[in-house]
């Protein structure tokens, strides 16, 4: 009797473990496929950061992929679901349909908006950055969605990214942004001392809005740092920052 109970217990435990870990494993597989696809991007124009976890005001935001590029910041949410995927831009939940099986899951477009909010908090001194939200599904899914946000298959991901081709961020500002993100991440601190050193040197001399030089100016309330591209750029900062 005790032996039978032990076998049943082990079987139940095994089933619970499978139910718990299977979604995580599938998620990792999807993220790995996206990581491989993003390797096709030009490394001089696109800096890819994978699995970035940020803690903002007590809430954790796990971002699958961030791309800091010449053209803006791409934030990518990966889904490795199968079956029909049905949903609209502003629906709170989308539906996964496999024959008669139906399952609700949180709208990944809204989920990615939360990720962008967290990232904007980290990069709050860079007011005029452009953020592009992309949701990428593996080919296991059949997309039946209607959205303004890019919701694409992974094999279309690189092409989707490249359609945004207006030059926007210079090389120096890109390095600063990457260093800030790596410093803010909570799942493993940044070990790249060179990147961090470059950021500490540059943050006091580079305008985060346009990449121009910050120079000392005098005003009604004393000295401050202002952008050399004034009046085109009106960024200012206290000298003590």
Coordinates of C-alpha atoms in Angstrom, one line a residue:
X1 CA 0.0 0.0 0.0
X2 CA 2.8 2.4 1.0
X3 CA 4.7 1.4 -2.2
X4 CA 1.6 2.2 -4.4
X5 CA 1.1 5.5 -2.7
X6 CA 4.7 6.5 -3.2
X7 CA 4.5 5.6 -6.9
X8 CA 1.3 7.7 -7.3
X9 CA 2.9 10.6 -5.5
X10 CA 6.0 10.5 -7.8
X11 CA 3.7 10.3 -10.8
X12 CA 1.7 13.3 -9.7
X13 CA 4.9 15.2 -8.9
X14 CA 6.3 14.4 -12.3
X15 CA 3.1 15.7 -14.0
X16 CA 3.2 18.9 -12.0
X17 CA 6.8 19.5 -12.9
X18 CA 6.1 19.0 -16.6
X19 CA 3.2 21.4 -16.5
X20 CA 5.3 24.0 -14.7
X21 CA 8.5 23.8 -16.8
X22 CA 7.0 23.0 -20.3
X23 CA 5.9 26.7 -20.9
X24 CA 9.3 27.9 -19.7
X25 CA 11.2 25.5 -22.0
X26 CA 9.0 26.5 -24.9
X27 CA 9.6 30.2 -24.2
X28 CA 13.4 29.6 -24.1
X29 CA 13.2 27.8 -27.4
X30 CA 11.3 30.8 -29.0
X31 CA 13.8 33.3 -27.5
X32 CA 16.7 31.2 -28.8
X33 CA 15.2 31.2 -32.4
X34 CA 14.9 35.0 -32.2
X35 CA 18.4 35.4 -30.9
X36 CA 19.7 33.4 -33.9
X37 CA 17.6 35.5 -36.4
X38 CA 18.9 38.8 -34.9
X39 CA 22.5 37.7 -35.5
X40 CA 21.9 38.5 -39.2
X41 CA 21.7 42.2 -38.3
X42 CA 24.7 44.4 -39.0
X43 CA 26.6 44.6 -35.6
X44 CA 27.8 48.1 -36.3
X45 CA 24.3 49.4 -36.7
X46 CA 22.4 47.2 -34.2
X47 CA 23.4 46.2 -30.7
X48 CA 21.4 43.2 -29.5
X49 CA 20.7 42.6 -25.8
X50 CA 18.9 39.4 -24.8
X51 CA 17.0 38.5 -21.7
X52 CA 17.1 41.9 -19.8
X53 CA 15.3 42.0 -16.5
X54 CA 14.6 45.4 -15.0
X55 CA 13.1 46.2 -11.6
X56 CA 11.1 49.5 -11.7
X57 CA 9.3 50.7 -8.6
X58 CA 9.1 47.3 -7.2
X59 CA 7.8 45.6 -10.3
X60 CA 10.0 43.2 -12.4
X61 CA 9.9 43.5 -16.2
X62 CA 11.6 40.7 -18.1
X63 CA 12.4 41.8 -21.7
X64 CA 13.2 39.1 -24.2
X65 CA 15.2 41.2 -26.6
X66 CA 16.3 44.9 -26.8
X67 CA 18.0 46.3 -29.9
X68 CA 19.8 49.6 -29.6
X69 CA 20.3 50.8 -33.1
X70 CA 21.1 53.8 -35.3
X71 CA 17.4 54.0 -35.9
X72 CA 15.9 53.8 -32.4
X73 CA 15.2 51.2 -29.7
X74 CA 13.5 48.0 -30.7
X75 CA 11.8 46.0 -27.9
X76 CA 10.8 42.4 -28.9
X77 CA 8.5 40.0 -27.1
X78 CA 8.7 36.4 -28.2
X79 CA 5.9 33.8 -28.2
X80 CA 6.3 30.1 -29.0
X81 CA 2.6 29.2 -29.1
X82 CA 0.9 26.8 -31.6
X83 CA -2.6 26.9 -33.0
X84 CA -4.6 30.0 -34.1
X85 CA -3.8 33.2 -32.3
X86 CA -6.7 35.6 -32.3
X87 CA -6.8 39.2 -30.9
X88 CA -6.9 42.9 -31.5
X89 CA -4.5 45.7 -30.5
X90 CA -6.3 46.8 -27.4
X91 CA -7.9 43.6 -26.2
X92 CA -6.7 42.7 -22.7
X93 CA -6.5 39.0 -23.6
X94 CA -5.9 37.1 -26.8
X95 CA -7.1 33.6 -27.6
X96 CA -5.1 30.5 -28.5
X97 CA -7.3 28.0 -30.4
X98 CA -6.3 24.4 -31.2
X99 CA -9.4 22.7 -32.6
X100 CA -12.0 22.9 -29.8
X101 CA -9.4 23.9 -27.2
X102 CA -9.4 27.6 -26.2
X103 CA -7.1 29.4 -23.9
X104 CA -6.8 33.0 -22.9
X105 CA -3.4 34.7 -22.5
X106 CA -2.4 38.3 -21.8
X107 CA -2.2 40.5 -24.9
X108 CA 1.6 40.5 -25.8
X109 CA 1.2 44.0 -27.4
X110 CA 0.1 45.4 -24.0
X111 CA 2.8 43.2 -22.3
X112 CA 5.4 44.8 -24.5
X113 CA 4.1 48.3 -23.8
X114 CA 4.9 47.6 -20.1
X115 CA 8.4 46.6 -21.1
X116 CA 8.8 49.8 -23.0
X117 CA 7.6 51.8 -20.0
X118 CA 10.2 50.1 -17.9
X119 CA 12.9 50.9 -20.4
X120 CA 11.9 54.5 -20.7
X121 CA 12.3 54.8 -17.0
X122 CA 15.9 53.6 -17.2
X123 CA 16.5 55.9 -20.2
X124 CA 14.5 58.8 -18.8
X125 CA 17.3 61.3 -19.6
X126 CA 17.1 60.5 -23.3
X127 CA 13.7 62.2 -23.9
X128 CA 13.5 61.9 -27.7
X129 CA 14.3 58.3 -28.3
X130 CA 12.1 56.3 -30.7
X131 CA 10.8 53.0 -29.4
X132 CA 9.5 50.3 -31.7
X133 CA 7.5 47.4 -30.3
X134 CA 7.5 44.0 -32.1
X135 CA 5.9 40.8 -31.1
X136 CA 7.4 37.7 -32.8
X137 CA 5.7 34.3 -33.0
X138 CA 7.3 31.1 -34.2
X139 CA 5.8 29.3 -37.2
X140 CA 3.9 26.9 -34.8
X141 CA 1.3 29.6 -34.7
X142 CA -1.2 30.8 -37.3
X143 CA -1.7 34.5 -36.7
X144 CA -5.3 35.8 -36.9
X145 CA -4.6 39.2 -35.3
X146 CA -5.4 42.8 -36.2
X147 CA -2.9 45.3 -34.8
X148 CA -1.1 48.5 -35.6
X149 CA 1.9 47.2 -33.7
X150 CA 4.1 44.8 -35.6
X151 CA 3.1 41.2 -34.8
X152 CA 5.1 38.9 -37.1
X153 CA 6.6 35.5 -37.6
X154 CA 10.3 35.1 -36.6
X155 CA 11.3 34.6 -40.2
X156 CA 10.0 38.1 -41.0
X157 CA 11.5 39.7 -37.9
X158 CA 14.8 41.1 -39.5
X159 CA 12.9 42.5 -42.5
X160 CA 10.4 44.2 -40.1
X161 CA 13.2 45.8 -38.2
X162 CA 15.0 47.0 -41.3
X163 CA 11.9 48.9 -42.5
X164 CA 12.6 51.5 -39.9
X165 CA 15.6 53.1 -41.6
X166 CA 15.7 56.8 -40.6
X167 CA 19.1 57.5 -39.0
X168 CA 18.5 58.8 -35.5
X169 CA 21.1 57.8 -32.8
X170 CA 24.9 58.4 -33.1
X171 CA 27.5 55.9 -32.1
X172 CA 28.5 57.6 -28.9
X173 CA 24.9 57.8 -27.6
X174 CA 24.3 54.2 -28.5
X175 CA 27.2 53.1 -26.3
X176 CA 25.8 55.2 -23.4
X177 CA 22.4 53.7 -23.8
X178 CA 23.7 50.1 -23.8
X179 CA 25.8 50.8 -20.8
X180 CA 22.8 52.2 -18.9
X181 CA 20.7 49.2 -19.7
X182 CA 23.4 46.7 -18.7
X183 CA 24.0 48.6 -15.4
X184 CA 20.2 48.7 -14.6
X185 CA 19.6 45.0 -15.3
X186 CA 19.0 42.9 -12.3
X187 CA 19.5 39.3 -13.7
X188 CA 23.3 39.4 -13.6
X189 CA 25.2 42.6 -13.3
X190 CA 27.2 44.1 -16.1
X191 CA 30.8 42.7 -16.1
X192 CA 32.0 44.7 -19.1
X193 CA 34.1 47.3 -17.3
X194 CA 35.2 48.9 -20.6
X195 CA 31.6 49.7 -21.5
X196 CA 30.9 51.1 -18.1
X197 CA 34.1 53.2 -18.1
X198 CA 33.2 54.7 -21.5
X199 CA 29.8 55.6 -20.2
X200 CA 31.1 57.3 -17.1
X201 CA 33.5 59.4 -19.2
X202 CA 30.9 60.3 -21.9
X203 CA 27.9 61.0 -19.8
X204 CA 29.2 64.4 -18.7
X205 CA 30.2 65.7 -22.2
X206 CA 27.6 64.3 -24.5
X207 CA 24.1 65.6 -25.1
X208 CA 21.6 62.7 -24.6
X209 CA 19.2 64.3 -27.0
X210 CA 21.3 64.9 -30.2
X211 CA 24.8 63.7 -29.4
X212 CA 26.3 67.2 -29.4
X213 CA 28.9 68.4 -26.9
X214 CA 27.8 69.8 -23.5
X215 CA 29.5 73.1 -22.8
X216 CA 29.4 75.4 -19.8
X217 CA 27.1 78.4 -20.1
X218 CA 26.0 81.2 -17.8
X219 CA 22.4 82.0 -17.0
X220 CA 20.2 83.9 -14.7
X221 CA 20.7 81.4 -11.9
X222 CA 24.4 80.7 -12.5
X223 CA 26.4 78.2 -14.6
X224 CA 25.0 75.2 -16.3
X225 CA 25.7 72.7 -19.1
X226 CA 24.0 73.4 -22.4
X227 CA 24.1 71.7 -25.8
X228 CA 26.5 73.1 -28.4
X229 CA 23.8 72.7 -31.0
X230 CA 21.6 75.3 -29.4
X231 CA 19.1 76.7 -30.5
X232 CA 18.5 73.6 -32.6
X233 CA 18.7 71.5 -29.4
X234 CA 17.8 73.1 -26.0
X235 CA 19.0 70.4 -23.7
X236 CA 20.4 71.7 -20.4
X237 CA 21.7 70.1 -17.2
X238 CA 22.9 71.2 -13.8
X239 CA 26.7 71.1 -13.6
X240 CA 26.6 68.9 -10.5
X241 CA 24.8 66.0 -12.3

